[in-house]
Structures are given as C-alpha cells and as structure tokens.
mmCIF file of C-alpha atoms in Angstrom:
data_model
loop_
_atom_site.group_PDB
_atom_site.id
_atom_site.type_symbol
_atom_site.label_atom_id
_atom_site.label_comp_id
_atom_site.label_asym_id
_atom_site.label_seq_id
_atom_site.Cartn_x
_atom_site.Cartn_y
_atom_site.Cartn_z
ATOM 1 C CA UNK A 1 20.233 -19.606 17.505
ATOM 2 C CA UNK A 2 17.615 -17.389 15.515
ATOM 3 C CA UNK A 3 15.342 -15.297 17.484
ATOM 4 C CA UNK A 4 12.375 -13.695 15.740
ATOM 5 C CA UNK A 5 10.130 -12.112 18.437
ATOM 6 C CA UNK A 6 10.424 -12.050 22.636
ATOM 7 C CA UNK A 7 8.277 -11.295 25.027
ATOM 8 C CA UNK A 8 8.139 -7.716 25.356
ATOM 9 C CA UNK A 9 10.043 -6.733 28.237
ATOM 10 C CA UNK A 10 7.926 -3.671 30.462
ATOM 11 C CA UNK A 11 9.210 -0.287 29.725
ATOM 12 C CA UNK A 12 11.739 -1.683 27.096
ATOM 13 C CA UNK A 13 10.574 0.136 23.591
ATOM 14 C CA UNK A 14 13.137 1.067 20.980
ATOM 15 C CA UNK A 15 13.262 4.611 19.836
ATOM 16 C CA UNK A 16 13.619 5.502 16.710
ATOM 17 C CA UNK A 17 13.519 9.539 15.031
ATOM 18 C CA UNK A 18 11.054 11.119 13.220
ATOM 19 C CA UNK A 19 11.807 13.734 10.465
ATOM 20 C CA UNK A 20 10.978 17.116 10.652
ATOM 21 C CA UNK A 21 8.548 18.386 8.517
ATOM 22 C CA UNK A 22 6.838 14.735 8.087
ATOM 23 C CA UNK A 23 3.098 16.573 8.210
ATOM 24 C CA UNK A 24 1.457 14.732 5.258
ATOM 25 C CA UNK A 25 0.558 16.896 2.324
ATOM 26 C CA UNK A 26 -3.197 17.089 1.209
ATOM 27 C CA UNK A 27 -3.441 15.879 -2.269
ATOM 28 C CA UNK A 28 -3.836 18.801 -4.472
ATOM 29 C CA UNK A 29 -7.409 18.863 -6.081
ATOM 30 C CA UNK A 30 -8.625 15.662 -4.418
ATOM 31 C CA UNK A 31 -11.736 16.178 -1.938
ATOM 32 C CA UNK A 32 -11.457 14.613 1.604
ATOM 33 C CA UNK A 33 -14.420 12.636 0.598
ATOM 34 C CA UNK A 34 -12.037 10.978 -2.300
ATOM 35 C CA UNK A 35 -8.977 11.283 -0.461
ATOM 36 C CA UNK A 36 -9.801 8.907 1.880
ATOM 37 C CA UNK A 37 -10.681 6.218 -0.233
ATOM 38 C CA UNK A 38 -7.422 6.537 -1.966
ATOM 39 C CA UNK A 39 -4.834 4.342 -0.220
ATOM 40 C CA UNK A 40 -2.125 2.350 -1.694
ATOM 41 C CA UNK A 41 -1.408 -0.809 0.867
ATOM 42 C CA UNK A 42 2.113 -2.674 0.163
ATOM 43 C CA UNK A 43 2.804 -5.836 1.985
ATOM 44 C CA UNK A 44 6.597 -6.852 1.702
ATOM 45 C CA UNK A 45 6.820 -10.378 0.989
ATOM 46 C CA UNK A 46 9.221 -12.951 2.661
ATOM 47 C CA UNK A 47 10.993 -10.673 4.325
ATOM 48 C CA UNK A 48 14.623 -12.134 5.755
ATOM 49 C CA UNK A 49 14.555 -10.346 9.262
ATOM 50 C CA UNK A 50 15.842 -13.077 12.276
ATOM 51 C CA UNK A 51 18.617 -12.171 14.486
ATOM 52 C CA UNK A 52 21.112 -14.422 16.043
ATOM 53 C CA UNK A 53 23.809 -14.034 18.312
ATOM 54 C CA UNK A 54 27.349 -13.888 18.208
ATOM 55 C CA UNK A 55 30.491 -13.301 20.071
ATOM 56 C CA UNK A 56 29.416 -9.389 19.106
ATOM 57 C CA UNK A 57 26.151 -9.617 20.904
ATOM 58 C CA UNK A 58 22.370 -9.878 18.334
ATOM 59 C CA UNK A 59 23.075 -9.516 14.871
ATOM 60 C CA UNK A 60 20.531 -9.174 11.965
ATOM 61 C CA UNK A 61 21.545 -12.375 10.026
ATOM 62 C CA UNK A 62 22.750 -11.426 6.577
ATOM 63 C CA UNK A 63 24.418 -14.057 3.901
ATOM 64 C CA UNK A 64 27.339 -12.419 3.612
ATOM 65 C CA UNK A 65 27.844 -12.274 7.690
ATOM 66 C CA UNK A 66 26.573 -15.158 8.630
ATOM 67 C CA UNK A 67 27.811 -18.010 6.101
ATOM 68 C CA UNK A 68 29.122 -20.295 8.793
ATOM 69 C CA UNK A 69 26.159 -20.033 11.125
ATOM 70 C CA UNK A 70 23.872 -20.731 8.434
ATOM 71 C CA UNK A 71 25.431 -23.435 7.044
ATOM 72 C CA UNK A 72 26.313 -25.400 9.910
ATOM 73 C CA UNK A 73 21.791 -24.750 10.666
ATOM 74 C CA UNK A 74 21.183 -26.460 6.922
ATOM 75 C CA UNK A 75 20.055 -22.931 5.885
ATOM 76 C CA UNK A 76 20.135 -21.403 2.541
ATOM 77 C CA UNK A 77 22.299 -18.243 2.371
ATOM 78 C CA UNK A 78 20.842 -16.648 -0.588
ATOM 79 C CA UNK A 79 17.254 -16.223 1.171
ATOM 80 C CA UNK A 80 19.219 -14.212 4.432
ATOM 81 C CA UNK A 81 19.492 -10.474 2.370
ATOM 82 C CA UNK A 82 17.897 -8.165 4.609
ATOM 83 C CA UNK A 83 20.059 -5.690 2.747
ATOM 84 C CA UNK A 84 16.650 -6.214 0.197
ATOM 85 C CA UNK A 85 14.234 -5.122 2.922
ATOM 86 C CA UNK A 86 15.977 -2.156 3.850
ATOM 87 C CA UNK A 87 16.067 -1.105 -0.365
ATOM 88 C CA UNK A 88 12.771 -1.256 -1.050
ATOM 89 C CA UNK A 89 11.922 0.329 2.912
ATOM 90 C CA UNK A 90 13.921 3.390 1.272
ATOM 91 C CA UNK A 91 11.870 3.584 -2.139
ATOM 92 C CA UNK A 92 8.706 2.930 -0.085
ATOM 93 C CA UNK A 93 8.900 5.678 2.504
ATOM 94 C CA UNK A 94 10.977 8.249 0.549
ATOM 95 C CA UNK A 95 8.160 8.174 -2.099
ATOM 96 C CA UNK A 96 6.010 11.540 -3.369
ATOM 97 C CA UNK A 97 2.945 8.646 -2.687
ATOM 98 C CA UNK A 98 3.224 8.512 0.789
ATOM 99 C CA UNK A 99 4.668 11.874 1.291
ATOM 100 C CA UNK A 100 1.218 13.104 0.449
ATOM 101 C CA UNK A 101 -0.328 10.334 2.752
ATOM 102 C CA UNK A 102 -1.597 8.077 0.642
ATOM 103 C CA UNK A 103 0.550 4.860 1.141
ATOM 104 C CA UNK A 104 0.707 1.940 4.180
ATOM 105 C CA UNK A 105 3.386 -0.402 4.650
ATOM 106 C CA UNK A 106 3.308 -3.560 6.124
ATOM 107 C CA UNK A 107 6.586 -6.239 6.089
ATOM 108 C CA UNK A 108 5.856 -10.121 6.350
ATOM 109 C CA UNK A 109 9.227 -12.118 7.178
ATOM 110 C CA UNK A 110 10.273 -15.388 6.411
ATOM 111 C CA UNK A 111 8.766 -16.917 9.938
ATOM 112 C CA UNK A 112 5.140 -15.111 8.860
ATOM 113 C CA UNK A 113 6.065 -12.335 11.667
ATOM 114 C CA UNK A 114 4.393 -9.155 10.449
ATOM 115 C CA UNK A 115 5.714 -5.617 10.951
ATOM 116 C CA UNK A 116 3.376 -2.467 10.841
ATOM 117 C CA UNK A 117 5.439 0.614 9.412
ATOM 118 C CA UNK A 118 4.274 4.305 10.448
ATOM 119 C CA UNK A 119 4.338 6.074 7.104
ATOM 120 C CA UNK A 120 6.593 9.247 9.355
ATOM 121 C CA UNK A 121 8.941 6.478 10.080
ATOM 122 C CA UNK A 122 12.705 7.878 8.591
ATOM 123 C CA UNK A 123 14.309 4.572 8.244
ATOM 124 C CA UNK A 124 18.032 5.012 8.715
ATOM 125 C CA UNK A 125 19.694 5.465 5.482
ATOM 126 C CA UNK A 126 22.829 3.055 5.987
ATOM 127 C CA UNK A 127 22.329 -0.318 6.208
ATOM 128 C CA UNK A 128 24.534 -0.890 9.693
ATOM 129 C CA UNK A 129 21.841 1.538 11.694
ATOM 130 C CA UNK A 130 18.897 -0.268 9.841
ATOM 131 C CA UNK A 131 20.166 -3.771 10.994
ATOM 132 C CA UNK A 132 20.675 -2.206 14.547
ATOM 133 C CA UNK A 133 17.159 -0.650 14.428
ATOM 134 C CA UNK A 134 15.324 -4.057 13.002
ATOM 135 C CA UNK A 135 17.537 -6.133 15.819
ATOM 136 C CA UNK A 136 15.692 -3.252 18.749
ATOM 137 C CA UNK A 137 12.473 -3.822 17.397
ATOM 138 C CA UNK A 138 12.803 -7.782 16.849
ATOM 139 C CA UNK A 139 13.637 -7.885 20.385
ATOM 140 C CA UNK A 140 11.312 -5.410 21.773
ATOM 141 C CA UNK A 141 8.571 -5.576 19.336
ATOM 142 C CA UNK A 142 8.082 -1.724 19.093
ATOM 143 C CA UNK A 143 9.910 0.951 18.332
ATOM 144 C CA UNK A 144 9.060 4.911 19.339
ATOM 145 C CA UNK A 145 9.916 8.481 18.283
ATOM 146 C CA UNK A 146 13.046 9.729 19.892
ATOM 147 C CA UNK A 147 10.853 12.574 22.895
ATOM 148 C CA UNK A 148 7.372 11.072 21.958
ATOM 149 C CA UNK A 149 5.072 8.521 22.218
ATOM 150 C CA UNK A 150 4.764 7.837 18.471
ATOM 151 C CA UNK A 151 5.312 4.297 17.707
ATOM 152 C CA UNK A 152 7.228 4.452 14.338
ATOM 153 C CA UNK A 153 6.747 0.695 14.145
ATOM 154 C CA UNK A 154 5.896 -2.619 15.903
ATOM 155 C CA UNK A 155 5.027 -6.261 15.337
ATOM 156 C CA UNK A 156 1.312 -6.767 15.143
ATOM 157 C CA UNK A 157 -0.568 -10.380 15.373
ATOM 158 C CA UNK A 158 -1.017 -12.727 12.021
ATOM 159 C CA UNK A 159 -2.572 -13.198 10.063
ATOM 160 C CA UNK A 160 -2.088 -10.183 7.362
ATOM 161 C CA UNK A 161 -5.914 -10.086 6.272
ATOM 162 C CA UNK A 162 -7.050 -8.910 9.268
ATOM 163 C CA UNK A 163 -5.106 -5.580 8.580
ATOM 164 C CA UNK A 164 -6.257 -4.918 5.298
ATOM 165 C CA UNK A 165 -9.084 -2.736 4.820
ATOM 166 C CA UNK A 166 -12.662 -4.369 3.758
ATOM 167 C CA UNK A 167 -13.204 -4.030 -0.357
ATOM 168 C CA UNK A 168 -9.563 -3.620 -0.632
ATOM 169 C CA UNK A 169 -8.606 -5.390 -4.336
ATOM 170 C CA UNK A 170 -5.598 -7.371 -3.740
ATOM 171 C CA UNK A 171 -2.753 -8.487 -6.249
ATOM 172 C CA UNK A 172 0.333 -10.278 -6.048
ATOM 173 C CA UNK A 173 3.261 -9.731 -7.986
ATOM 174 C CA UNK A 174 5.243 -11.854 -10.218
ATOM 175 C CA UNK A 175 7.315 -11.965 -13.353
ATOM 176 C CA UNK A 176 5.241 -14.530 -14.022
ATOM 177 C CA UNK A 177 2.217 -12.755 -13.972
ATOM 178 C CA UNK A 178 -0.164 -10.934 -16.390
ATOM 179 C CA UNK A 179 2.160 -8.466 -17.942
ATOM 180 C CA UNK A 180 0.562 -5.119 -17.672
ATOM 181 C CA UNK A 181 1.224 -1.402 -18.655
ATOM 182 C CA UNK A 182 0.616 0.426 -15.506
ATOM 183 C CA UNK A 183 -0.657 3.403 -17.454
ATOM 184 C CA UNK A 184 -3.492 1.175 -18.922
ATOM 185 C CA UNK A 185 -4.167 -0.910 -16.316
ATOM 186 C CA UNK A 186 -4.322 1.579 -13.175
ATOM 187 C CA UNK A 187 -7.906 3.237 -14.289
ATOM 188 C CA UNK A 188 -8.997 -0.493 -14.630
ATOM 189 C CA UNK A 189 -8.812 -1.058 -10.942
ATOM 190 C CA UNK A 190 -11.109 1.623 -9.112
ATOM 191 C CA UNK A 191 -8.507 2.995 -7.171
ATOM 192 C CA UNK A 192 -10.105 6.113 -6.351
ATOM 193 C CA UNK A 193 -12.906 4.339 -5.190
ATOM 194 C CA UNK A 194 -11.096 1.373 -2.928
ATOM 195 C CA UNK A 195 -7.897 0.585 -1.540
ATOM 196 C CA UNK A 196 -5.415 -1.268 -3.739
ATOM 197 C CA UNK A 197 -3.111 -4.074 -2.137
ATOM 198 C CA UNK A 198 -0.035 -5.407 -3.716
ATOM 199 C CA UNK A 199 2.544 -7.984 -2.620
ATOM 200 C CA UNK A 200 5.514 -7.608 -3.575
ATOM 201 C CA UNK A 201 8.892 -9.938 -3.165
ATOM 202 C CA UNK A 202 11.393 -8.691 -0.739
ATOM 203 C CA UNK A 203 13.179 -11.042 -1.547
ATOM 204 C CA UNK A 204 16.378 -12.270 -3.965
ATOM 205 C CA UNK A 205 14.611 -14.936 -5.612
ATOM 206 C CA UNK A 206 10.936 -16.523 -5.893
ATOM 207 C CA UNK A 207 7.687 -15.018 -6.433
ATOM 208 C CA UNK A 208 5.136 -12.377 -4.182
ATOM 209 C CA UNK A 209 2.297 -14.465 -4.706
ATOM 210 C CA UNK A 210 -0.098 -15.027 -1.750
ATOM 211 C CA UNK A 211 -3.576 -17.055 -0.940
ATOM 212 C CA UNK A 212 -5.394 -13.947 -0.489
ATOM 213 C CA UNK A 213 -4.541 -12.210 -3.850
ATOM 214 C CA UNK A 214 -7.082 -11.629 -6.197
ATOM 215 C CA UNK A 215 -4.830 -11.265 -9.538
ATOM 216 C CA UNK A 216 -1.452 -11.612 -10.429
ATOM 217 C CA UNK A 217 1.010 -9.332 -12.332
ATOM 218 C CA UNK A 218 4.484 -8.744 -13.937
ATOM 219 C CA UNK A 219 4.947 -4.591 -14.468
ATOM 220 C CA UNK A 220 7.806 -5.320 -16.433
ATOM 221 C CA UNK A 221 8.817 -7.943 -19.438
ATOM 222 C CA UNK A 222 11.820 -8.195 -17.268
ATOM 223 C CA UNK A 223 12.604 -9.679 -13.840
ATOM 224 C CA UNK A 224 12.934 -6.715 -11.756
ATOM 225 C CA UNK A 225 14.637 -6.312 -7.648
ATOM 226 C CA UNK A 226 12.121 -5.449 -5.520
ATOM 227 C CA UNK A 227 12.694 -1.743 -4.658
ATOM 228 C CA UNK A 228 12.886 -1.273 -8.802
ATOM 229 C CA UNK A 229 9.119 -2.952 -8.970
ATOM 230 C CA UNK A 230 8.456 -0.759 -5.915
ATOM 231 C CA UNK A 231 9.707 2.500 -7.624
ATOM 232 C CA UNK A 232 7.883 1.665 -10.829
ATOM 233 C CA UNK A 233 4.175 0.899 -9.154
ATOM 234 C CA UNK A 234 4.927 4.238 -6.828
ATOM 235 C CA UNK A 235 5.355 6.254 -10.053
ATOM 236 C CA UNK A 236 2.264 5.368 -12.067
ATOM 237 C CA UNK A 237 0.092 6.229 -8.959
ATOM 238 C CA UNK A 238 1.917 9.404 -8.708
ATOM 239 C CA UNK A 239 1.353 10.154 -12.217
ATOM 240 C CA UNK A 240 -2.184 8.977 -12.246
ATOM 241 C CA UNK A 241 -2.968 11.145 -9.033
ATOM 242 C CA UNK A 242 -0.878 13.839 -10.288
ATOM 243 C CA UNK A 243 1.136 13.946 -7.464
ATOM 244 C CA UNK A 244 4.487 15.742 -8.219
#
C-alpha cells in the first residue's frame, strides 16, 4: 500500500514557488572568509513521509486519516504525524538564520529516504498543500520553481554522511542528553570556524540520536516538540551571530 519513492518518470518534476525577495542577506559584519565557514546543518530525524492510496487517489498517510489502513498493516498510528514535519519545516525555513544564508536542511524519513531542502524553498503554509506538495515530490522525486529550473527540493541517495560537509561537529538531540545552556555552550563548539550538525526528532515520540553523532544534548530541562527545540537552537545562533 505505502509508496516511498518511484522511478522518476522523464519530464515529470513537481513545481513548487519560490518567494520573492528570497536573495540571501550577507551577514552584517562577518567577512566572506568567515561567512563561509559558518553553516548551521539540521537533519530532521524519522521523518513520517509515505503515501498510500485511497479511493481519493495518493494521500500523505497521517494518524488521524489513515487509522484503518494502518491498523489493518500492524502499524503504529502515533509514529504517522507528518503534521510534525511540516511544523518544524515552517520554524526551519521562516528563520532570521537561514534568511541570512546560513542554514541547510536535510529530512530523513522513517524508510531512511533522505530529502534535500533548498533554503528559497516557501513551504506551503497549510498543511493540506504541504501533504499535496510532499505526495508530488515522493512520487517524482524532485520538485522545481514554478517558471524556472530551480529545484526547491528532491530525494538524494543514502546514506546522510556523505552530505555533510568534512570537519563538520555533529550532535544529536535528546531530552536525555547533556543538558546545556545554549548561551554557554555555543562558543564551546567552534562554530565560526566549522559547520555544526544537529539531529533533531521530527517526530511525536523517541529520541534524535544517530551513529554518526559526536555528542548528545537536551536544550531544555523539559521535553520539548520538535519545531519548539528547532526555534530555540535557531535563536541562540541568531543571537550569537547577531543576526536580527
């Protein structure tokens, strides 16, 4: 019933828009030099993106949908909230961080299918046109500006290492983790010097850790969704960089 990727299908790319006025801002006060060693990578973890089809045609499957079909497949409901992934898309992209250029998205889903997301990308902001976007490019495996040849994003071969930029420090997320102060522990991790990675959950339940991470943390005492942990690790870089 599910169907994560098909072969790509000649001349049959989703489109997608761009915004206007997406030009990325030069960070004020930072020299190209530096600039260009400051990037903040975030790989969405466990990502619930499958479609399946109904009597309506392809459907994102969703838990509150889809109970029947995933019950009657033995799956568990609670892990289906693609609802999550489109949250924490919106904190992501709508972000000061990557407004000024200085953020990369990728998305890892539940059946280790990886998504490459163009910072420009406007993700629609209800979730209906987001699950009708993710079932276009789950289908066609690439999605393209509305008049140009911009891919906005596309699925891109496992595994997830092999995008991530050499000396990049990588660390997971978890409320189990090292609790840390982000003010305190930012200047800690030579980010204007390398790349930081973080994994982080988007997901209902269950922890963003990884094989390839090199720490662990919690940014807050408390369990937090995913777009709030997103929104919170955004904002100290901001700060830190003095982007406003």
């Amino acid at each position: 019933f599910f169907v994560g990727m098909r072969k790509r299908q000649r001349g049959g790319e989703g489109k997608a828009v761009t915004p206007k006025g997406s030009k990325k801002k030069k960070v004020e006060g930072v020299s190209k030099g530096k600039e260009e060693k400051r990037k903040i990578i975030v790989v969405l973890q466990k990502a619930a993106l499958e479609t399946v089809k109904t009597k309506k045609g392809y459907e994102l499957v969703c838990a509150d949908s889809h109970k029947s079909i995933l019950a009657k497949l033995k799956r568990n409901a609670s892990e289906y909230r693609p609802d999550i992934v489109h949250q924490c898309l919106l904190t992501l992209l709508d972000s000061p961080l990557n407004k000024a250029g200085l953020l990369k998205i990728y998305v890892e889903t539940l059946n280790n299918q990886i998504i490459d997301v163009n910072p420009s990308l406007r993700i629609p902001r209800t979730y209906s046109r987001f699950a009708g976007l993710m079932v276009q490019l789950l289908h066609k495996l690439k999605i393209r500006a509305v008049g140009s040849s911009e891919v906005l994003m596309k699925m891109i071969k496992r595994p997830i290492t092999q995008h991530l930029p050499a000396g990049a420090y990588k660390i997971g997320t978890s409320n189990k983790g090292k609790l840390v102060d982000m003010r305190d522990y930012i200047p800690t991790i030579k980010c204007d010097s390398r790349p930081i990675v973080f994994a982080v959950g988007a997901m209902a339940h269950g922890q963003a850790t990884v094989p390839w991470q090199e720490t662990c943390i919690a940014v807050s005492q408390y369990a937090l969704s995913g777009s709030v942990a997103l929104g919170r690790i955004m904002n100290s870089f901001e700060n830190y960089w003095n982007i406003l």
